[in-house]
Every structure is written in structure tokens, then in C-alpha cells.
Coordinates of C-alpha atoms and ligand atoms in Angstrom, one line a residue:
X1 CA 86.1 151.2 71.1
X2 CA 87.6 150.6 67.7
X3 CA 87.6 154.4 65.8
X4 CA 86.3 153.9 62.1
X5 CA 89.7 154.2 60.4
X6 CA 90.9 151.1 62.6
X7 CA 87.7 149.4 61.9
X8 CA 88.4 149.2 58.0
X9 CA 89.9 146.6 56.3
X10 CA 92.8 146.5 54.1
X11 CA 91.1 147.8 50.9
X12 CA 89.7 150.6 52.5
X13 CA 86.2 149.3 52.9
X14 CA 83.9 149.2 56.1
X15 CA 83.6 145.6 57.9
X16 CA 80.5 143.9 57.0
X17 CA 79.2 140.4 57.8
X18 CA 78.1 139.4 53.4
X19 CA 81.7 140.8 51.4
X20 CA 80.9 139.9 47.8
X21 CA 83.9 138.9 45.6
X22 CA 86.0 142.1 44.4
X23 CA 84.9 143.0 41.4
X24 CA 81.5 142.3 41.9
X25 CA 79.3 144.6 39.7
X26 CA 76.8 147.0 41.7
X27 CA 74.4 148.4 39.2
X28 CA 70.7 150.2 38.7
X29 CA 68.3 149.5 35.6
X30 CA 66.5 151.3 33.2
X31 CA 64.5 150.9 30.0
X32 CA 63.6 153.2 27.1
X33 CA 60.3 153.9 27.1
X34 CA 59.8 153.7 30.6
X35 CA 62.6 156.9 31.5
X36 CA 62.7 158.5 28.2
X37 CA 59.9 160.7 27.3
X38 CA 60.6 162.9 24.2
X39 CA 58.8 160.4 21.9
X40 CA 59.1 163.2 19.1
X41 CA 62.7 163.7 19.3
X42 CA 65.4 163.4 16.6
X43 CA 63.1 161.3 14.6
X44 CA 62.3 158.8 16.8
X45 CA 59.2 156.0 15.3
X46 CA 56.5 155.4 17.0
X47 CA 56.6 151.8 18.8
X48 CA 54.2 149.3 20.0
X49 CA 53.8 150.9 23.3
X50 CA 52.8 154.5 22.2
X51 CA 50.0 152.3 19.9
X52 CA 48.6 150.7 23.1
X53 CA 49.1 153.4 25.7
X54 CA 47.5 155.3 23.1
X55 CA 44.2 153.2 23.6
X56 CA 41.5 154.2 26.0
X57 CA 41.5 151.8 28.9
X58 CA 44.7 150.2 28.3
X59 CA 47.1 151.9 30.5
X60 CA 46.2 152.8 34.6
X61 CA 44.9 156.2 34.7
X62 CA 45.5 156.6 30.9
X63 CA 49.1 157.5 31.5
X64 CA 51.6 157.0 28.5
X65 CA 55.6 157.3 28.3
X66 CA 55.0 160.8 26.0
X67 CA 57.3 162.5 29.2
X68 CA 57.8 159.6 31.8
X69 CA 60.9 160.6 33.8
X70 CA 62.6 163.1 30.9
X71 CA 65.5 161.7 31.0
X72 CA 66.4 161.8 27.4
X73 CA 66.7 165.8 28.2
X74 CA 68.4 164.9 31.8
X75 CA 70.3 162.1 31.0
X76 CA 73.6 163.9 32.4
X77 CA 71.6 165.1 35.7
X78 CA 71.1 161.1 36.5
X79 CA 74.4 160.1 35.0
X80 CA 75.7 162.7 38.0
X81 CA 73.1 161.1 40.2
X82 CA 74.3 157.3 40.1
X83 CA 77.8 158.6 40.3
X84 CA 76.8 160.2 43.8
X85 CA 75.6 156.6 44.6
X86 CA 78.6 155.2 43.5
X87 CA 77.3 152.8 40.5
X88 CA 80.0 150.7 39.2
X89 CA 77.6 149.7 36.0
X90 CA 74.2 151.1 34.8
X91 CA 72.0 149.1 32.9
X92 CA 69.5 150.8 30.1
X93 CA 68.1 150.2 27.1
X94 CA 68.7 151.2 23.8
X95 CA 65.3 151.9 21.8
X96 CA 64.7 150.3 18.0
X97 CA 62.2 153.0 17.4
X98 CA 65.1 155.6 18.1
X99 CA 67.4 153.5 15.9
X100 CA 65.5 152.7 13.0
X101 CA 64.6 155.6 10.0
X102 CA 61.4 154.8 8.9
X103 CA 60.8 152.1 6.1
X104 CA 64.2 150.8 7.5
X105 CA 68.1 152.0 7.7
X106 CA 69.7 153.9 10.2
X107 CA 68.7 156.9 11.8
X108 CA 71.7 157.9 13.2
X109 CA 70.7 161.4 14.9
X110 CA 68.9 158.5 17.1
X111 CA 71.5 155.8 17.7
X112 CA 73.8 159.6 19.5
X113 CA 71.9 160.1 22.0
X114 CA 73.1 156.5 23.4
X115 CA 76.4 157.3 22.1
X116 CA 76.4 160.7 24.6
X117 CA 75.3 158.2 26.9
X118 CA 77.8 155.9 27.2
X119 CA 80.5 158.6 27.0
X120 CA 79.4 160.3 30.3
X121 CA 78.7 156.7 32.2
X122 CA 82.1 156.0 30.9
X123 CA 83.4 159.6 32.2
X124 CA 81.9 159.3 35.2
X125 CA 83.5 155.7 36.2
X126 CA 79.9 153.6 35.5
X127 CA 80.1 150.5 33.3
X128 CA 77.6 150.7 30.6
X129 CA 75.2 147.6 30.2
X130 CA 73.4 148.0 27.1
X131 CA 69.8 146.3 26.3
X132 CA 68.6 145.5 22.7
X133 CA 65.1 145.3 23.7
X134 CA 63.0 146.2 26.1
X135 CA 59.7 145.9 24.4
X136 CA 58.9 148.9 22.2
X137 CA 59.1 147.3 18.7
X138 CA 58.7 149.9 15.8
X139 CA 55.2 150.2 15.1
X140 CA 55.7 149.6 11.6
X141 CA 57.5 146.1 12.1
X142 CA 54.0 145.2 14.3
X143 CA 51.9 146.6 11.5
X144 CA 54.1 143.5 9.6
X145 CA 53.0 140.9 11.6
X146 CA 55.1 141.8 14.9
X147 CA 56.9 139.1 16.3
X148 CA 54.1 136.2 15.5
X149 CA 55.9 136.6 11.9
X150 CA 59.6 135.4 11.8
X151 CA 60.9 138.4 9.7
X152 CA 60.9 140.6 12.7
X153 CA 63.8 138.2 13.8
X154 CA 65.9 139.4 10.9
X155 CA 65.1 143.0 10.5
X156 CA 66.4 142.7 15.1
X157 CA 69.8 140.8 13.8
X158 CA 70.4 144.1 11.1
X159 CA 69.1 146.9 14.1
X160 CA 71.5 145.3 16.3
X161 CA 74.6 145.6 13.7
X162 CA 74.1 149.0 13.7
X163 CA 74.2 149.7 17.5
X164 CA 77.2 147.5 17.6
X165 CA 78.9 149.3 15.2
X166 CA 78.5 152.7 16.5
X167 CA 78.7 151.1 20.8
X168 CA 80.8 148.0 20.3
X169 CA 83.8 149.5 21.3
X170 CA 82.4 150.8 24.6
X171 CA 79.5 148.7 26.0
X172 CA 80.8 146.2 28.7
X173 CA 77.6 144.2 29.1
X174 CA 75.1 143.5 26.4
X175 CA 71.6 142.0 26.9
X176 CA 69.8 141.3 23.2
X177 CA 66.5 141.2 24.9
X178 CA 64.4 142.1 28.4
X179 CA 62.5 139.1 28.8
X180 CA 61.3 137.5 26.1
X181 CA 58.8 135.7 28.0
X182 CA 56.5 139.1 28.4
X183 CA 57.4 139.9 25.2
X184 CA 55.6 136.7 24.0
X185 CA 53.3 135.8 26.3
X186 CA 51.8 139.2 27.8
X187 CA 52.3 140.9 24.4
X188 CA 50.4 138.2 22.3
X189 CA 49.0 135.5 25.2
X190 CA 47.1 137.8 27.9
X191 CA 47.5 140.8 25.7
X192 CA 47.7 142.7 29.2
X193 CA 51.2 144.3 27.3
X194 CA 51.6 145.8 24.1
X195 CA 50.3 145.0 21.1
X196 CA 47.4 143.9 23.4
X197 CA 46.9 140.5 21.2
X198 CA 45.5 138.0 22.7
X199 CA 46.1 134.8 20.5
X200 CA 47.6 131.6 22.2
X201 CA 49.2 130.4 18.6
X202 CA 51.0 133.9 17.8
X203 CA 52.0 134.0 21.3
X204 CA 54.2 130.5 20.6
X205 CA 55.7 131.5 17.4
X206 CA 56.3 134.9 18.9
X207 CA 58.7 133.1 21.9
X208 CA 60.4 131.3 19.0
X209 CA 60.9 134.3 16.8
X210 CA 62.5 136.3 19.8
X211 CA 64.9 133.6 20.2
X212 CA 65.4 133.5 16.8
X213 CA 66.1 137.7 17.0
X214 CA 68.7 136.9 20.0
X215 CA 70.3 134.3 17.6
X216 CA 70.6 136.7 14.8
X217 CA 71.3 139.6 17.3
X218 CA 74.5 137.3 18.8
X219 CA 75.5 137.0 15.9
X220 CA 75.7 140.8 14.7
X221 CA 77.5 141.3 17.8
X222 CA 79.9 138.6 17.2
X223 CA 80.5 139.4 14.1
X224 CA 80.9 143.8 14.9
X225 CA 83.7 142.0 17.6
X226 CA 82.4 143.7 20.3
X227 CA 84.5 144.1 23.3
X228 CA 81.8 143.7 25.9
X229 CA 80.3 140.3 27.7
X230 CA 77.4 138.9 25.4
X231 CA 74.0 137.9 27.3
X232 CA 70.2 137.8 27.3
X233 CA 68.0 138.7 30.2
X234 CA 65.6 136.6 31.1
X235 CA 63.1 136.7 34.2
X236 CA 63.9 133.2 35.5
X237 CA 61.6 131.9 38.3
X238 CA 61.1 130.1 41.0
X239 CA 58.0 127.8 40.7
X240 CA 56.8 125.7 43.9
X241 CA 53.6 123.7 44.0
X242 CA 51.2 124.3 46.2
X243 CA 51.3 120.7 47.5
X244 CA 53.1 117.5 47.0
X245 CA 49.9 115.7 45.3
X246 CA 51.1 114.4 41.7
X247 CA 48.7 117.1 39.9
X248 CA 49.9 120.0 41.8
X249 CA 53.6 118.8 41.2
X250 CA 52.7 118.2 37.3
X251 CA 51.3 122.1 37.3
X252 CA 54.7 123.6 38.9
X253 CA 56.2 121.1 36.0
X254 CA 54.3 122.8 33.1
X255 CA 54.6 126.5 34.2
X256 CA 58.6 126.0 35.2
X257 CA 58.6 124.5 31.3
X258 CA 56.4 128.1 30.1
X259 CA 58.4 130.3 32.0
X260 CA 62.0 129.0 32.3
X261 CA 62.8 125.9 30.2
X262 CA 61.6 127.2 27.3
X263 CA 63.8 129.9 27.0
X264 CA 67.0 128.2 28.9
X265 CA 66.7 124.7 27.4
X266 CA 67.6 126.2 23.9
X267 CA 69.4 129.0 24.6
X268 CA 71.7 126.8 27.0
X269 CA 71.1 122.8 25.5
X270 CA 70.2 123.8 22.1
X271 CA 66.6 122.0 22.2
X272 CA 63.0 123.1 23.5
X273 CA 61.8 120.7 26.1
X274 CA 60.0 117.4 25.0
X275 CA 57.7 118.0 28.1
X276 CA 56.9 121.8 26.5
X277 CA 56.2 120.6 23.4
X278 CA 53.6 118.0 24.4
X279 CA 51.8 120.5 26.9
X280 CA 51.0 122.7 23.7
X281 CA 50.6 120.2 21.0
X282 CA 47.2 120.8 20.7
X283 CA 47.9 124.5 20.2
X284 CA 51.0 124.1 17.5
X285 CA 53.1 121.7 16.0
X286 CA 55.7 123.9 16.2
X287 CA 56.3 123.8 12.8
X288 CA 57.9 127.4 12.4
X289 CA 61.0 126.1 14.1
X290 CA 63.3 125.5 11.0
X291 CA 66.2 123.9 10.4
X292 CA 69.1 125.5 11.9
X293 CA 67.4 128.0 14.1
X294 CA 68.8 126.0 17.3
X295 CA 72.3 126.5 16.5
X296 CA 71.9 129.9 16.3
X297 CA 70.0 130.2 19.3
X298 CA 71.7 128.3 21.6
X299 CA 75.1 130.2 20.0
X300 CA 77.8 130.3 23.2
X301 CA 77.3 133.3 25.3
X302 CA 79.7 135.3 28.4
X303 CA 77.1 135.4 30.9
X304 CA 73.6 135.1 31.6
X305 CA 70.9 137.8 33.0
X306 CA 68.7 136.9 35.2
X307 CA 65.7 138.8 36.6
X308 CA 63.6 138.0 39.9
X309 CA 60.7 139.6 41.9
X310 CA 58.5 136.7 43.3
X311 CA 58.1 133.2 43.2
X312 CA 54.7 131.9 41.6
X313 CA 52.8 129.0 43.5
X314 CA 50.8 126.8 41.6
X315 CA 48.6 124.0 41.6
X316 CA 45.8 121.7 39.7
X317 CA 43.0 123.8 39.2
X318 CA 39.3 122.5 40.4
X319 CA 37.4 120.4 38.1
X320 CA 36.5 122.5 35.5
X321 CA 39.1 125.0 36.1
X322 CA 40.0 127.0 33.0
X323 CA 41.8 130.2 32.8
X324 CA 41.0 132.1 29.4
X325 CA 43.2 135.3 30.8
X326 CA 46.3 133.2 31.3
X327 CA 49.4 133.7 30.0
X328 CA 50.4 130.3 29.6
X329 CA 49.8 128.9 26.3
X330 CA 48.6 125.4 27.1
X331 CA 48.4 125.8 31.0
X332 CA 44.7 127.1 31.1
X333 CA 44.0 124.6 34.0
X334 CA 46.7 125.8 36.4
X335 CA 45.6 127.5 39.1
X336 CA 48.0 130.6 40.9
X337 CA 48.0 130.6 44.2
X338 CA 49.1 133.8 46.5
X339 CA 52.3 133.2 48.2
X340 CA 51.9 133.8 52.2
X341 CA 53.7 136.6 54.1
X342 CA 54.2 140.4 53.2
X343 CA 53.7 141.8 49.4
X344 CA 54.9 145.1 47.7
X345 CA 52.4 147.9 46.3
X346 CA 52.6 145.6 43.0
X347 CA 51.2 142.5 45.7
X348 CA 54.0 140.7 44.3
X349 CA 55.8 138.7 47.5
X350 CA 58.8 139.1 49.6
X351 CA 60.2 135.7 49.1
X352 CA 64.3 136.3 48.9
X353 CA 64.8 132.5 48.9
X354 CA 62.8 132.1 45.5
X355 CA 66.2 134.1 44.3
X356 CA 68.7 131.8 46.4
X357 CA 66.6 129.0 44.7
X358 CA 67.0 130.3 41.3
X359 CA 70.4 131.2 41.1
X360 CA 71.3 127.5 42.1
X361 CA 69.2 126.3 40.3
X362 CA 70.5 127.9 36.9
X363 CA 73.9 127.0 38.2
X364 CA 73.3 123.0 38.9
X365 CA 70.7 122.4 35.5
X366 CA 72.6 124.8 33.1
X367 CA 76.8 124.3 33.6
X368 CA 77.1 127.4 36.2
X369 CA 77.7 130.2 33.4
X370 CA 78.5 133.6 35.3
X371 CA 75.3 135.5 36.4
X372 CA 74.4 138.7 36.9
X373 CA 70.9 139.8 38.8
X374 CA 70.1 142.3 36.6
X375 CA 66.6 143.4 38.0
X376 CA 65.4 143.3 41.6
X377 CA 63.7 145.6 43.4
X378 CA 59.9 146.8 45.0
X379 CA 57.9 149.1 44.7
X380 CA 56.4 151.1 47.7
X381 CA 54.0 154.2 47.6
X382 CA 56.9 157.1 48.3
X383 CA 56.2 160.2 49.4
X384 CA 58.6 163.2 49.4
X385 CA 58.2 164.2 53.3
X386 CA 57.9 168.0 54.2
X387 CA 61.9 168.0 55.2
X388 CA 62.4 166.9 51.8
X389 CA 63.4 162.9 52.4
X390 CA 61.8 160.0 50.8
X391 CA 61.8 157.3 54.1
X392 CA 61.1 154.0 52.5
X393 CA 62.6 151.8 54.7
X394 CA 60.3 148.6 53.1
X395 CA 62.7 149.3 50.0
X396 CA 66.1 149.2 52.1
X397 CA 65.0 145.9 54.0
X398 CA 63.8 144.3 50.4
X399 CA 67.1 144.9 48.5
X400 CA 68.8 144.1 51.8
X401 CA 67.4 140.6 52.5
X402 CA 67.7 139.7 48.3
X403 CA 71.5 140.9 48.4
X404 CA 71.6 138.2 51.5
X405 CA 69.9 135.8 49.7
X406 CA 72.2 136.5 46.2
X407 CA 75.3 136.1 49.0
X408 CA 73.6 132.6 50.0
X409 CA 73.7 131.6 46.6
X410 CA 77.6 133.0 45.8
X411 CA 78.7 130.8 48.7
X412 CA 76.8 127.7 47.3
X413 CA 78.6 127.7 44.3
X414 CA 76.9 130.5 41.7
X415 CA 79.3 132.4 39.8
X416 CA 77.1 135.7 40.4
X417 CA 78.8 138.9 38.9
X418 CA 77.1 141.8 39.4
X419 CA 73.1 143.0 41.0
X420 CA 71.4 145.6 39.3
X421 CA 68.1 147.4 41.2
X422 CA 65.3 148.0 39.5
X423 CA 65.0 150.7 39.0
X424 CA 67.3 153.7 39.0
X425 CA 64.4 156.3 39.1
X426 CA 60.8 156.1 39.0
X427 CA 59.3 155.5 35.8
X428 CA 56.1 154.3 33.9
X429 CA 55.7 151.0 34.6
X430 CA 53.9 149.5 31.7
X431 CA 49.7 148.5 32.0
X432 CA 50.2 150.6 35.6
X433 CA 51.8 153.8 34.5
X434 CA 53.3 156.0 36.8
X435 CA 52.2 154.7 40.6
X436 CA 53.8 151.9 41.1
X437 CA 57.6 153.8 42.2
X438 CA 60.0 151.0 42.0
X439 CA 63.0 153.7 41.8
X440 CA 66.1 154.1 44.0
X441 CA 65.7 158.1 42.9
X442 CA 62.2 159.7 43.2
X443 CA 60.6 161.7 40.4
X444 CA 58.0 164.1 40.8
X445 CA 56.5 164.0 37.7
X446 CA 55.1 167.2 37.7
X447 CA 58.3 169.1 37.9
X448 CA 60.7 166.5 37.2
X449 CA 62.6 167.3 40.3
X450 CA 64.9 164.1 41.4
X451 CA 65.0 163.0 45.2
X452 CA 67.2 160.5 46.4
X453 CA 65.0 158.1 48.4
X454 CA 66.9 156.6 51.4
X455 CA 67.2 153.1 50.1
X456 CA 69.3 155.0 47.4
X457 CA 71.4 156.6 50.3
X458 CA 71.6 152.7 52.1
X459 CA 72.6 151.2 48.1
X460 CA 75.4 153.4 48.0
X461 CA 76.8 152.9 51.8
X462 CA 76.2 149.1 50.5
X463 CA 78.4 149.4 47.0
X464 CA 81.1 151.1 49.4
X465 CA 81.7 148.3 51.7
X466 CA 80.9 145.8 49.1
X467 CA 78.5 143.6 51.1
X468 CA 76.1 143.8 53.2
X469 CA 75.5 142.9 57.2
X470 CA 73.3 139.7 57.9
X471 CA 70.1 140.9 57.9
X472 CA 67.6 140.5 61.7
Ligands
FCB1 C1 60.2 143.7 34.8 C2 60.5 144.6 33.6 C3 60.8 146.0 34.0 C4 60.0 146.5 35.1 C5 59.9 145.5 36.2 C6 59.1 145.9 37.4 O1 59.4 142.6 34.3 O2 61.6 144.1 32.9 O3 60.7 146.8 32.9 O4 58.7 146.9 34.7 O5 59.4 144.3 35.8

């Protein structure tokens, strides 16, 4: 029998059957409003999501981020906690309505608490991964016309100097936004998000004016000369019809085009797609895309982020089909169909091949920039057991299988850099507030007391040996 020590390869890490390349970034995510709490402190506007959790029947259970997992005041407890785990990167976001003084400018009491932040990720060996956005636009910018007007795109690029003036120096990885797609289309389609609108037109102009804010927002962090890679994250998917029948194949067509083209096509070619344009022709003529805009959209960039949970399924409604709670501007006909085999609490599907897919397919359609996975995870109801471990061994196997299925897609040919799990620690997840537990760290929210779950114990035997066995 082979003793550990002899077992080990020459760098010092355990054998494993899926090595990813040296380097490779292992991460956990965050936003904001979700971890935060102290909605009060140092000044800090109210946002888009205080206005909606703050309306009866909007939120699960009535929950709102006024405490969510406290980490504003903890932030150094977790910092310790993911350097336990052995994070190489962390990936939060920076909130606007922490940033921004009220009527505009710079509240810089707000903009330190992300400057602390970075200091003690940096002290404690943990790359930081900065996002823009993550959804809580200052209230006062909504009250303007939120992002259905085009101002909002400006009034990001001048938020986004200031954070790069004060973080440029440190940041390694910068994301302008957290998927613009829910920004757009569950803010102002479904209205399921904050602001709650729901208005098919405003939910167009609002996807163009996001891109328009990464635009600007590249360009402030081009032009502050920051030292980190410069990237967007955006929740890429995989979209299979539900048969090979022309119309089913033409509904995968239009929702890919909603959900992905629209956003890569001119971030990465420069151009919305012609197919995109017609499917919502009768909605808008598009006519708030100016001159110019496209060149500063599809500006270069280092990297791009890409998110994944679960393939969608899709197919030509029946006759008469139409869907007034979709999303999908234009795609009222398309019918979702559930994806067989196992689902999380969320009932979103274990599909690790829709992130294979997706990788690859980002790499073949869109020149192979360097990716990074920088959300994937489940959630599963936890409980803390009486001996004081959280067993959630559906979490291990789901992050196990996607790390395979991310390995797949390295040895094909994508230039993957780094995986980040969602999430760090449990947190308020949006419309479903606090009971959906997507976190690598427990929180009981009563106390605040932190538990690391044993998926968190499996990430950071995984980050060690920097792979991952083939899973049975
Ligand atoms: C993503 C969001 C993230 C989290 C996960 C579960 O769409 O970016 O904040 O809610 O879903």
C-alpha cells in the first residue's frame, strides 16, 4: 500500500483522476444585497430591492435583505472562513446604493467598506473579483425612469470611475454587471424581480441600456487603468428543443436569441442578431440603439463570465398558446418544458452536460475568449444536525459532477479559468428570501452563527488537489 506522502505528486497535491490546469482559479460568490444587511449603514441609499421587498406579497414569507447574512458587520469572520476553505478568489459585489451620496457624487464612507474588503481577501491570500452590479439600482435612479431610460447607462459609467479609482489597484477580476438578462427581463418583463414592472417595451430598451452601462462602465475602467482582467457576467444557457419538429427547433432558436445572443452577439460581434430583431419587431423598432453604442459595447474585453444552473427545454406551444407571465419579450408562444431527472429545492435540474454544452459552445461561436464559471451551485433544505454538521451530500455530488462536466469542456478546447460556487454562505435569495440555502457556509439567521456544511469541507479537499476524481 502506497502511504499518502508517496501518493502525492510533485507539487505536493493528492492524485486525482480531473487535475485542472495550475493556476486555475477556485472561487465562492456573493452579492450585496443578498449577504449584506445593515441597509442603514454609513449612508447607504435605498435601492430597488428594499422598494420591492418592501411590498406586501412580493417577497416569500415577506422576508427582505434589512439583515440577510450580516456580513457587512462579519465581513472579517467570512474572509477567515474562505481562507479555512482555501479560496484562491472570492467573488462579491460592490453595491451603487453604498456608493452613490444621494442626488449623486461619491459617498466615500460607503465605497471603504469594499476597500477593508479587499485588504483582508488580499491579506488572507484570496483574489478579489469585484461585481458592478448585482441588481440593487439606487432607488432614486428608478424613480428617473430606471434602466427603460438610457441615462441610467451614464450615471453606471461615472459610479464605476469612482470604484475604480479607489479598487483599481487591487481587484484582479472585474464583472460590470450580474446578468443583465434578469436585470432586464425579470425586472421589467415578468416583473417577478425588482422594480416589479411588467412592460415588454421597457424590458427591451432596458437590455440595451445595460449594455450600454457595461460599455460606459469598460470604459471607466479602462480609462482608471485598472490592473485587473475586465469582464461581464452573464447567465449563458443551454437551450434544447423539445423535439426535432421545425417549430419546436424555431422556439429553442428564439429563446437561445432572448437569453444568449442578445447579450453575446454585441458584446462579442458588435451587432444584435437579425433573427432577434425580427422576433420583436412588433414590440420595438429598436430605435433607442444610437449611433455608436455598438462600439462601445462590444469594446475588447480579458475574459468572459459565465453563469449556469439548468438547461431550459422548449418547444411550440399549442394552438393558442400564449404566455402573458413570460419573460421573453416576443416569445409569448413558447412553451417550457420540465427537463427529466432529479431537480434542487429551487426544482431547477441536475443537467451537468447543459454546462459542458455551453462552455463549448461559447468557445466554438464566440473566438474561445478565457472563461471563468462564476456561479454554480444548488440549493438543498440544510439542517444543522444535533452534533453540529450540516450533511448535504446532494450539494457535494452537484458541484462534483459540474466540476467534471467544466473538466470535459477544458479538455475539448475551452480556455476555462477559474469556478466560482454559488454561494459562499446562505443568503436572501431574491422573490424566495431566505429558504432556498444555496451556501457552501450555513447561516442561522437567527443568531447569525456560521456552519461549515460538508460540501464546504469536500470544496476545500477539492481546491487542494486541484481537480476532482471521475465522478460514479
Ligand atoms: C443567479 C443570481 C444569484 C443567485 C443565483 C441562485 O441568477 O445571479 O444572485 O440568486 O441565481
Amino acid at each position: 500500500m502506497r502511504t499518502l506522502a508517496a501518493a502525492r505528486t510533485s507539487a505536493g497535491q493528492p492524485p486525482v483522476d480531473l487535475r485542472f490546469p495550475a493556476g486555475f482559479q477556485w472561487g465562492a460568490a456573493t452579492a450585496a444585497y443578498q449577504i449584506e444587511g445593515a441597509v442603514r449603514a454609513n449612508g447607504r441609499l435605498p435601492s430597488i430591492w428594499d422598494t420591492f421587498a418592501a411590498t406586501p406579497g412580493r417577497i416569500a414569507g415577506g422576508h427582505t435583505g434589512e439583515h440577510a447574512s450580516d456580513h457587512f458587520r462579519r465581513h472579517r469572520e467570512d474572509v477567515a472562513l474562505m481562507a479555512e476553505l482555501g479560496l484562491s478568489a472570492y467573488r462579491f459585489s460592490v453595491a451603487w446604493p453604498r456608493v452613490r451620496a444621494a442626488g449623486g457624487g461619491v459617498n466615500a464612507a460607503g465605497l471603504a467598506f469594499y476597500d477593508r474588503l479587499v485588504d483582508d481577501l488580499l491579506a488572507a491570500g484570496i483574489s478579489p473579483a469585484a461585481t458592478l452590479y448585482h441588481w440593487d439600482l439606487p432607488q432614486e435612479l428608478e424613480d428617473a425612469g430606471g434602466w427603460a431610460a438610457r441615462d441610467t447607462a451614464a450615471r453606471y459609467g461615472q459610479y464605476v470611475a469612482a470604484v475604480a479609482a479607489r479598487l483599481g489597484d487591487r481587484v484582479r477580476l472585474w464583472n460590470t454587471l450580474n446578468e443583465p438578462w434578469c436585470s432586464a427581463f425579470l425586472g421589467y418583463g415578468s416583473g417577478v424581480h425588482a422594480p416589479g414592472r411588467r412592460d415588454p417595451r421597457a424590458a427591451l430598451r432596458a437590455a440595451h441600456h445595460l449594455l450600454l452601462a457595461h460599455g460606459h462602465g469598460v470604459a471607466a475602467l479602462r480609462a482608471a487603468g485598472v490592473t485587473g482582467q475586465v469582464s461581464v457576467a452573464l447567465n449563458v444557457g443551454t437551450v434544447r428543443p423539445v423535439s426535432d419538429a421545425p417549430a419546436d427547433r424555431d422556439a429553442a432558436r428564439r429563446i437561445d436569441g432572448l437569453l444568449n445572443r442578445i447579450f453575446l452577439d454585441p458584446l462579442l460581434r458588435g451587432a444584435y442578431p437579425a433573427d432577434v430583431l425580427a422576433d420583436t419587431a412588433a414590440l420595438s423598432d429598436w430605435s433607442f440603439v444610437r449611433e455608436g453604442d455598438l462600439d462601445l459595447i462590444a469594446a475588447p474585453l480579458d475574459a468572459l463570465c459565465v453563469n449556469y444552473y439548468q438547461p431550459d427545454l422548449v418547444g411550440a406551444g399549442p394552438d393558442g398558446h400564449h404566455d402573458a407571465d413570460t419573460p421573453y419579450p416576443g416569445a409569448e408562444g413558447v412553451a417550457f418544458h420540465p427537463v427529466p431527472g432529479p431537480v434542487t429545492a429551487m426544482g431547477w435540474s441536475v443537467d451537468p452536460g447543459g454546462l459542458r454544452d455551453m462552455l463549448l459552445r461559447v468557445t466554438r461561436d464566440y473566438g474561445a475568449p478565457p472563461l471563468y464559471v462564476t456561479e454554480n451551485g444548488a440549493a438543498y433544505p440544510d439542517e444543522v444536525d444535533a452534533d453540529g454538521r450540516v450533511r448535504d451530500p446532494e450539494r457535494t455530488d452537484y458541484l462534483h459532477r459540474h466540476l467534471a462536466a467544466a473538466h470535459e469542456a477544458l479538455t475539448a478546447g475551452a480556455d476555462l479559468r477559474g469556478f466560482f460556487v454559488w454561494s459562499l454562505l446562505d443568503n436572501f435569495e431574491w422573490a424566495l428570501g431566505y429558504d432556498k440555502r444555496f451556501g457552501l457556509i450555513h447561516v442561522d439567521y437567527a443568531t447569525q452563527r456560521r456552519t461549515v456544511k460538508d460540501s464546504a469541507h469536500w470544496y476545500g479537499r477539492t481546491i487542494a488537489a486541484n481537480g476532482v476524481d471521475r465522478p460514479r
